[in-house]
XYZ file of C-alpha atoms in Angstrom:
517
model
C 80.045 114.351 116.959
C 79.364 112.715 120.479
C 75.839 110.587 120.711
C 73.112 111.854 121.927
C 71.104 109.598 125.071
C 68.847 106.849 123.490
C 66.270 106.869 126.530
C 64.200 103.624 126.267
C 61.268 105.738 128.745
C 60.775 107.914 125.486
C 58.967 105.025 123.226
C 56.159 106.974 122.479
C 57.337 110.408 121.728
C 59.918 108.889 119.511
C 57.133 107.181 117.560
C 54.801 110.200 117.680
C 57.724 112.168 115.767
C 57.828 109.259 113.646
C 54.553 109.743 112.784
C 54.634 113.867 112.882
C 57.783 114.052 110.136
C 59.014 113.226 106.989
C 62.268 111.968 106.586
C 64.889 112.344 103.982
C 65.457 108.701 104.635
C 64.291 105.508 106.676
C 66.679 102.794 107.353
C 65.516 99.225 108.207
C 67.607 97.269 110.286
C 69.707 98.349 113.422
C 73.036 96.109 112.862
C 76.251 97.257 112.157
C 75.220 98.511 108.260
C 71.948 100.146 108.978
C 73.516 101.672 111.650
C 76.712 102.876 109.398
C 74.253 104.476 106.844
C 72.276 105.734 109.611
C 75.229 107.437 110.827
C 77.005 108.654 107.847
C 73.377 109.948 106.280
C 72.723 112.563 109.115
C 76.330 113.528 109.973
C 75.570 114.589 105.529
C 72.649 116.516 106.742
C 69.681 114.342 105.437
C 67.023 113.568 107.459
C 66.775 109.860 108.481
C 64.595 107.643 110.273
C 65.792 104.186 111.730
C 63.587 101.510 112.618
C 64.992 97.615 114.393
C 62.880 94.778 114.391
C 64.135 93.746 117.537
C 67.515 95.098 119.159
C 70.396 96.901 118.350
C 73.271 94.624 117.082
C 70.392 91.525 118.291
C 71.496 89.778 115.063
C 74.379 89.186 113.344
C 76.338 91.981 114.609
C 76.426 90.737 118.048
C 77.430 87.044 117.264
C 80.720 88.011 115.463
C 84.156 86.861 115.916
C 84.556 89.718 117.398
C 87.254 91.293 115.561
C 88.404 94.156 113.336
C 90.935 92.344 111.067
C 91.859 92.869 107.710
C 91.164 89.971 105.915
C 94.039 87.944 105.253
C 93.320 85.280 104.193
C 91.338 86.932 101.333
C 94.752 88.022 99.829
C 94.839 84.502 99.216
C 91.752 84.263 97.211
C 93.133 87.333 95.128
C 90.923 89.668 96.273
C 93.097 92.881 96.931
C 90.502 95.272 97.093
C 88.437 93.451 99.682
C 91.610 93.281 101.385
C 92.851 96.564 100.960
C 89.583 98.278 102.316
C 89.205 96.249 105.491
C 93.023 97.053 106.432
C 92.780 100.693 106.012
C 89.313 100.613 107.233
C 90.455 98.700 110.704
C 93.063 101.921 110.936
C 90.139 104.526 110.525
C 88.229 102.642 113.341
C 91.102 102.771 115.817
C 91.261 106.776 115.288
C 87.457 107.316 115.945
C 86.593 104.359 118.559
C 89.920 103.298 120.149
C 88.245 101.762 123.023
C 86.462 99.682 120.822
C 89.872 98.430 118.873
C 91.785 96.517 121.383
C 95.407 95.846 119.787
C 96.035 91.567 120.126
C 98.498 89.696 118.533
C 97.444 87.343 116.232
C 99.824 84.205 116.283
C 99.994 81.849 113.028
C 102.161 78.326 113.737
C 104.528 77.670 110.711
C 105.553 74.132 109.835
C 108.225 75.108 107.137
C 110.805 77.810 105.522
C 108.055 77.893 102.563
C 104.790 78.527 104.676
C 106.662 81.137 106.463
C 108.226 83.238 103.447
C 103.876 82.618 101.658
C 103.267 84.474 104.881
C 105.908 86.981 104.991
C 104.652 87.882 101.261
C 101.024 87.996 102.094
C 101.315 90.317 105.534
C 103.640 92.553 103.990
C 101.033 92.925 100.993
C 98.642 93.733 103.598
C 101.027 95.730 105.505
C 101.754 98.212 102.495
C 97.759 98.462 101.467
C 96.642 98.973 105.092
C 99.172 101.560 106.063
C 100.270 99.983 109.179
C 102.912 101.601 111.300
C 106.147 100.653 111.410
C 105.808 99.275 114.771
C 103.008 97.219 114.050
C 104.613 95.021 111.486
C 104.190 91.320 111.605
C 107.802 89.579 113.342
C 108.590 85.816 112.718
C 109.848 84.026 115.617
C 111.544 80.750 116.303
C 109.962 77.550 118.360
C 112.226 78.629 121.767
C 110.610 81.952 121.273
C 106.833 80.314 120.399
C 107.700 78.300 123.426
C 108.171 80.976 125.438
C 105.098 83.618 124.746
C 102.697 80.396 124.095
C 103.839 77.193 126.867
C 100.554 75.181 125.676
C 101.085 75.469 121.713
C 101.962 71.754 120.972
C 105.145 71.910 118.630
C 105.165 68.711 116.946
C 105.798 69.951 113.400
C 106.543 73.524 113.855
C 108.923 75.527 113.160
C 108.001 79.050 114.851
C 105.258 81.208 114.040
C 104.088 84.518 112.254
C 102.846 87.482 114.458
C 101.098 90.254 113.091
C 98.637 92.792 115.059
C 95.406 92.662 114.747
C 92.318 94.625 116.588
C 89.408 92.834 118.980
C 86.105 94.819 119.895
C 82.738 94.620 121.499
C 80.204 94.376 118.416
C 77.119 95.105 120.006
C 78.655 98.407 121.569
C 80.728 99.324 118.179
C 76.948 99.200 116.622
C 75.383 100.964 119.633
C 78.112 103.603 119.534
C 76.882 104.143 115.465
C 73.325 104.781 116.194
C 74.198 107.109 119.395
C 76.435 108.973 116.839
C 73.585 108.880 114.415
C 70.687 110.277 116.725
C 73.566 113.289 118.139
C 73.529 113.987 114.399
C 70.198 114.624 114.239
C 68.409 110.918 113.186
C 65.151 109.545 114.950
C 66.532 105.521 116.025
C 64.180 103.405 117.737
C 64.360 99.567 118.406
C 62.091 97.295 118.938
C 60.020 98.944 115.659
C 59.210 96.292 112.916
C 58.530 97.605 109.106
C 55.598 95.516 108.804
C 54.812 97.340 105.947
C 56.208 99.389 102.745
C 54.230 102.001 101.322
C 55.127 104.088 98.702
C 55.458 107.176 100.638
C 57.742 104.894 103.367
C 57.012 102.543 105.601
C 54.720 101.767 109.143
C 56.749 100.737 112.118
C 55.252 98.618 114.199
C 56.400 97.574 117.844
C 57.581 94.370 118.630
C 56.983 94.910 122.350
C 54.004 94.577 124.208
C 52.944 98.434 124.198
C 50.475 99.377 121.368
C 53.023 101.625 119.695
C 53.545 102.425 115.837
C 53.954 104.795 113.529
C 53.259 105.504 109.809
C 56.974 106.872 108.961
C 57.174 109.251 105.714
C 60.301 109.028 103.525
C 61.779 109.511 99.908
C 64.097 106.822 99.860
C 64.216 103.454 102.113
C 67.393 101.423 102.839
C 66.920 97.317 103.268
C 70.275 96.832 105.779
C 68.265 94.230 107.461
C 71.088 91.637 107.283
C 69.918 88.172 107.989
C 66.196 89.442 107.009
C 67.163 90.963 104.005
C 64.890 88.647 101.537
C 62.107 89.186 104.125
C 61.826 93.043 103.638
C 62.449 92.623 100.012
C 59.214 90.133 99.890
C 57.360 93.079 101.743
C 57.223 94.585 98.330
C 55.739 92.938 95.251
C 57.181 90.791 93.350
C 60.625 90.948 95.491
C 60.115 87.088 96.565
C 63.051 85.536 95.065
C 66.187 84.278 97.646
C 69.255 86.870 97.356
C 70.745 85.376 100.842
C 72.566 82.214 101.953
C 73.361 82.010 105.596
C 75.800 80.357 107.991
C 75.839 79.099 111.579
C 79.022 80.286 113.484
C 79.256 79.428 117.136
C 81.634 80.154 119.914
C 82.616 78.542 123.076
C 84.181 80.730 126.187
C 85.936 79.262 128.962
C 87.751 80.693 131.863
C 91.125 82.254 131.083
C 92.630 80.011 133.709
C 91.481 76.864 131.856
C 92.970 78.420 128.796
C 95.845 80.918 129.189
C 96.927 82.111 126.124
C 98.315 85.416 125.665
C 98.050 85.983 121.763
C 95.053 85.390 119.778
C 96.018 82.240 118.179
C 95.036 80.628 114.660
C 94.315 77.036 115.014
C 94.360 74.511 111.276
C 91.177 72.658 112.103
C 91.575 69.147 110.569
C 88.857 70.321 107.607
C 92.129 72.717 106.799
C 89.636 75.832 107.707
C 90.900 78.325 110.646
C 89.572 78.772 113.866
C 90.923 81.157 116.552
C 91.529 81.244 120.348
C 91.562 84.430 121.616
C 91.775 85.905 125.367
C 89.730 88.421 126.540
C 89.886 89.729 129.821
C 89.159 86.771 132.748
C 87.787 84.463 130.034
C 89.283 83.044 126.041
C 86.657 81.917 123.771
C 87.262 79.792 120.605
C 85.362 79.693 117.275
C 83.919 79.817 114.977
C 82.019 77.017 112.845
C 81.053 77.992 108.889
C 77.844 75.743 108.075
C 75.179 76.388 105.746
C 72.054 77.535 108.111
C 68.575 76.768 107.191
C 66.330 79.803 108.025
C 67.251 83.749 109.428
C 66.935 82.751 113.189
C 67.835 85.288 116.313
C 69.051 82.405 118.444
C 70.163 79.510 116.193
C 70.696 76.176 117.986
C 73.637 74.806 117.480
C 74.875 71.335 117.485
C 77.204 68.692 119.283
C 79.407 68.374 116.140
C 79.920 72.250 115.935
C 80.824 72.109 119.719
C 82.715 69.067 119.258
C 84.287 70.511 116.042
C 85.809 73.698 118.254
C 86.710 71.432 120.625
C 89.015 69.041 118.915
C 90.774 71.132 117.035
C 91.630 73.406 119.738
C 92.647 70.280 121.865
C 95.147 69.074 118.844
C 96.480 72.075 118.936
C 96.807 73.287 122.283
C 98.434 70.615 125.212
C 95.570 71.232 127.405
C 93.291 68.173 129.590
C 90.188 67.641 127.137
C 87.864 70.687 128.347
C 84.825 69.110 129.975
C 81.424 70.405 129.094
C 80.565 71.533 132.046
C 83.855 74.215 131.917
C 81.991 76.220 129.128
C 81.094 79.461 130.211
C 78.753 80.500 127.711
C 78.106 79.635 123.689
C 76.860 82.071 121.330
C 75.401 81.303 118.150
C 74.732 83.158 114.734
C 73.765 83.548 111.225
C 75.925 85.330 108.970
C 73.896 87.056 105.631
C 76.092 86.022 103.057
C 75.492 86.534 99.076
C 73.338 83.182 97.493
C 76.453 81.731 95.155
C 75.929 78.196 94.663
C 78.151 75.477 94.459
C 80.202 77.224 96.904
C 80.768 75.568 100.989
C 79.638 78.043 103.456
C 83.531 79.233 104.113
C 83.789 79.818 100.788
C 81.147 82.126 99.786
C 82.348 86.003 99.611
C 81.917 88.211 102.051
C 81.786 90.929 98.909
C 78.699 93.652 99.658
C 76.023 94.004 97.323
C 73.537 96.995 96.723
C 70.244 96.327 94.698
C 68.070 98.635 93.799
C 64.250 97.309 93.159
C 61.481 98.254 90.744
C 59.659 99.960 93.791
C 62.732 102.045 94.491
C 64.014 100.743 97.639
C 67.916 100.317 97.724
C 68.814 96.804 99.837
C 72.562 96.433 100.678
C 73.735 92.419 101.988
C 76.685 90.842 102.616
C 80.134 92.764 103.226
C 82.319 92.695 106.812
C 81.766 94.169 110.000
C 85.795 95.879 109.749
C 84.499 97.347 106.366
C 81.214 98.251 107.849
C 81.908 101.812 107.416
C 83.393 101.970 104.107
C 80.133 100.391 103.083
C 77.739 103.162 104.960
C 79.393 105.778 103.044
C 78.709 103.990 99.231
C 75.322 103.772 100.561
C 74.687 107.108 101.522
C 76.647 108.340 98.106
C 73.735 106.315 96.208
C 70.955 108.225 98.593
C 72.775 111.546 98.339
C 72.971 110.989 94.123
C 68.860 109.581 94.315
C 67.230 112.255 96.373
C 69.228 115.024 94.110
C 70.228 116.816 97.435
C 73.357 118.823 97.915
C 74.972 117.302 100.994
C 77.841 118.088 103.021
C 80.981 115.520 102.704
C 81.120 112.022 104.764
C 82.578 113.208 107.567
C 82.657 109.496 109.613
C 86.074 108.493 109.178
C 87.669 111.554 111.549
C 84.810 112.345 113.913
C 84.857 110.172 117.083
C 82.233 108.090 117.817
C 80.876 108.096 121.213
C 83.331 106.738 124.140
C 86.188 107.572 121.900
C 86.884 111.086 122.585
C 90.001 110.639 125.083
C 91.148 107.628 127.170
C 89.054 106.454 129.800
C 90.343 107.440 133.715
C 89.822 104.407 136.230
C 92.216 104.903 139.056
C 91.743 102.601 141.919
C 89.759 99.677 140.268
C 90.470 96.423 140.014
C 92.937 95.913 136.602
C 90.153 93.208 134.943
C 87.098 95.538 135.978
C 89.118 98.644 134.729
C 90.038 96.963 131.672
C 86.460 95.767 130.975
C 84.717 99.198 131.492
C 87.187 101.043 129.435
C 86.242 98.206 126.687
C 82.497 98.543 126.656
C 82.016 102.613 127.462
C 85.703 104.003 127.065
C 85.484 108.012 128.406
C 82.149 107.614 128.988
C 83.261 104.318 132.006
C 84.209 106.530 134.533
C 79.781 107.922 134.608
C 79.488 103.931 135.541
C 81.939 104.732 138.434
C 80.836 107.650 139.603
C 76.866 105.898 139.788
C 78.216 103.088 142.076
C 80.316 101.199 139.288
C 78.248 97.884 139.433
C 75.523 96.217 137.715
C 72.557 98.847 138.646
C 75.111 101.531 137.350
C 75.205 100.016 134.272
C 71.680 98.602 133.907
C 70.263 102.429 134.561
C 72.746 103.808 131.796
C 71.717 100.837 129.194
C 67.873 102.308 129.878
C 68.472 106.250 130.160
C 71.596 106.159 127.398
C 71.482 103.478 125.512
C 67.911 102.398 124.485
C 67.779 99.085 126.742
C 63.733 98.468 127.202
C 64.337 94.496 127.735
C 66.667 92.479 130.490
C 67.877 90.927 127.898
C 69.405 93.941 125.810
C 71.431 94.565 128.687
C 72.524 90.870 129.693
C 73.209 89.995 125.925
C 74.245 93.070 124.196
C 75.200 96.343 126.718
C 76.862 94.546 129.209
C 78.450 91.212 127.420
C 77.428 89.333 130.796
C 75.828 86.663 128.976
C 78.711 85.744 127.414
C 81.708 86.978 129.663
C 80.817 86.953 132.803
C 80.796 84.274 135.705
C 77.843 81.682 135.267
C 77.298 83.345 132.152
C 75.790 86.428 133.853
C 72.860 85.025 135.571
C 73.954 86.723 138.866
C 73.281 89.964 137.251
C 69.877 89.281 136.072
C 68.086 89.950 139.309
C 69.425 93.342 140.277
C 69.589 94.736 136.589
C 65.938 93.587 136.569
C 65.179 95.355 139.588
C 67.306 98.871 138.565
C 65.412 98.326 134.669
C 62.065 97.869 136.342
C 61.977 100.500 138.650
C 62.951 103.397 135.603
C 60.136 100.820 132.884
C 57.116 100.580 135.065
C 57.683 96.610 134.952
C 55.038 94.970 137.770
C 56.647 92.261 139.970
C 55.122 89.143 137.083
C 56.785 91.610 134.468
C 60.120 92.015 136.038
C 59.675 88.209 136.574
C 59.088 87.381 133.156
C 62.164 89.090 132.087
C 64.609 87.278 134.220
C 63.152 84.377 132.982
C 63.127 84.889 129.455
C 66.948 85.250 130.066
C 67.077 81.825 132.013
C 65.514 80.495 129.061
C 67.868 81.730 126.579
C 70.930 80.528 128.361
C 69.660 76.491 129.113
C 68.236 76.755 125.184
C 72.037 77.607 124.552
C 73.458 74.638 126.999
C 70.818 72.225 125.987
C 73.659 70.053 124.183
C 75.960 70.415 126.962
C 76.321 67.593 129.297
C 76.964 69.164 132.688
């Protein structure tokens, strides 16, 4: 099932069907979950309805890691079945999206004979639950060979390393690439669409941008996947006020590849004992992530100078790189992750387990969980819908359909090797359309607005085109021209098309504000 075009010009015929139908079932909250269900639910034949506060993937979903791994490190916390779904889960995503499941290396130092054979145990564990190929097993190597693939690994200590495959993608697109595949299936998607309200025929929608729009939307059964927010849609019904959710900053730093180049993602022992990882990615590497408890489900959470510093160290301890200067950061993203309230727990500690509730009102809320197990956790979802509603509905059908992009691989003779390599990463078969329309940023800022429901700058900057985060001078280059090329297909006036680039500018000093230049 390819995707169908999310046009961002069609605002307020999609809310006038809204309005006009009744839906099997209405989703809240566009990240990777709500997009899973919303997915799985129509490719099953129900009718469904998804509404997103703000963007596509705007939350958690674009402030990820970004990677599809299987969990390691949970083995060691005992929990094989947490394990054993994300590894055979990562395999199902590489069938149906390989564009969007870059194979890396991931490199683990050893120090001793006994950390390697704990690791040897652990991966081959993994190995046998995930079904990895035979070529894809992990390989220990000695410190001439760490040497030799990694030059700035200090070895001090070491004795080799552990390598073992794991999978990188683009979140934002991976959730983007869901709710395509969900509206080709037949579902009505629109962003920028609050539930401001639950009623107990559904819910109203109500836009978050600055155009009067909203819609009454009827459906048997509603679906809380609003991730960060989850507590908030709970308290729109009554007597749903109590706090489910704990959340956790994560931040990431990216650099240019040249001031760090590593060829493996690598696993770093931060001094706390936690792990962080470097990992390259195209022209640029980025390092993270931090695990603090976060006060409050913000969109942009601040981060501070000891979570920058924190990154920072440790990669320097590890790496024999010249201290890396401020003023050499790229771009630093920020998040919250929704994880499951267990106290007495430090953030890094708390599972990443999913839960389903189901309220006295009726609505079914689903938190916590993995973006590699996303899937996996759509289709228990939709089995609870399927069983509520009574309906007979076909099979889930979204581990062997391909989602869009990830049909066949991706032709770009003649470009640039980084440029090919980062088109075939964000639109994979679909890249060589951006080609064809001139290949630059107006190409891709007309297909974010005519394909891929972009109605703001900075859904495109942030989210379709990853230029806020990998891109030279964190993107701001592209601003202008994608403003221009958004504007001309949006109706924006000359103080509107203003007021996006600056909204933009905004977002990128609030996110440098610690960083001394």
């Amino acid at each position: 099932m390819t995707g169908a075009a999310l046009d961002a010009r069609g605002r307020a015929q999609v809310f006038a069907e809204l309005e006009a139908r009744s839906f099997d079932l209405a989703v809240i909250g566009g990240g990777i979950t709500g997009a899973g269900i919303a997915r799985d639910a129509a490719m099953r034949g129900l009718s469904v309805a998804l509404v997103e506060a703000r963007d596509y993937a705007s939350g958690t979903s674009s402030r990820s890691s970004k990677m599809i791994h299987g969990g390691l490190r949970y083995l060691a916390q005992g929990d094989i079945a947490l394990v054993k779904e994300a590894a055979s889960e990562r395999q199902i995503l590489r069938r149906i999206a390989p564009h969007l499941t870059r194979l890396s290396p991931f490199l683990i130092p050893t120090t001793n004979m006994a950390m390697t054979a704990k690791l040897r145990t652990g991966l081959w564990t993994f190995e046998k639950l995930g079904g990895v190929p035979e070529a894809e097993k992990h390989e220990v190597i000695g410190l001439a060979e760490l040497q030799r693939r990694e030059p700035l690994m200090r070895t001090d200590g070491l004795n080799g390393a552990v390598l073992y495959p794991e999978f990188l993608t683009d979140d934002a697109r991976l959730v983007l690439a869901n709710v395509r595949s969900a509206q080709g299936a037949g579902a009505v998607a629109i962003n920028h669409a609050a539930a401001s309200e639950l009623t107990g025929d559904g819910l109203v929608a109500t836009s978050t941008l600055d155009d009067g729009l909203g819609a009454r939307v009827k459906a048997k059964l509603v679906v809380n996947a609003a991730g960060a927010w989850v507590d908030k849609v709970r308290g729109l019904e009554a007597g749903e006020d109590d706090v489910r959710m704990s959340l956790s900053r994560g931040i990431h730093l990216v650099l240019p590849r040249e001031r760090l180049p590593i060829n493996s993602t690598i696993i770093i022992r931060a001094p706390d004992k936690r792990s962080i990882f470097a990992v390259p990615r195209g022209a640029f590497a980025y390092i993270g992530t931090t695990d603090v408890f976060h006060d409050g489900a913000d969109y942009w959470p601040a981060a501070t100078r000891e979570d920058i510093d924190y990154l920072l160290r440790a990669t320097g301890a590890a790496l024999s790189i010249d201290p890396i200067r401020d003023a050499e950061i790229v771009s630093l993203w920020s998040g919250v992750r929704p994880l499951i309230a267990q106290p007495g727990k430090k953030a890094n500690e708390v599972s990443r387990k999913d839960e389903i509730w189901t309220s006295p009102g009726g609505m079914v809320s689903i938190a916590g969980g993995k973006l590699s197990a996303y899937r996996a956790m759509a289709e228990r979802v939709v089995d609870l819908v399927v069983e509520r509603l009574g309906k007979t509905a076909l099979p889930c059908s979204t581990a062997n359909a391909p989602l869009p992009g990830g049909s066949r691989e991706a032709r770009l003779a003649g470009l640039d090797p980084r440029a090919a390599e980062r088109l075939a990463g964000l639109y994979g078969d679909e890249a060589s359309e951006i080609v064809l329309a001139g290949g630059d940023v107006a190409a891709e800022a007309v297909r974010a607005v005519t394909h891929e429901g972009a109605a703001t700058l900075e859904d495109y900057w942030v989210r379709r085109s990853a230029r806020a985060w990998f891109d030279q001078g964190a993107g701001l280059g592209s601003l202008a021209p994608a403003a221009e090329t958004m504007g001309a297909l949006l109706g924006w006036d000359d103080a509107r098309t203003a007021a996006e680039i600056a909204h933009c500018r905004q977002i990128n000093d609030a996110s440098r504000r610690l960083l001394g230049e």
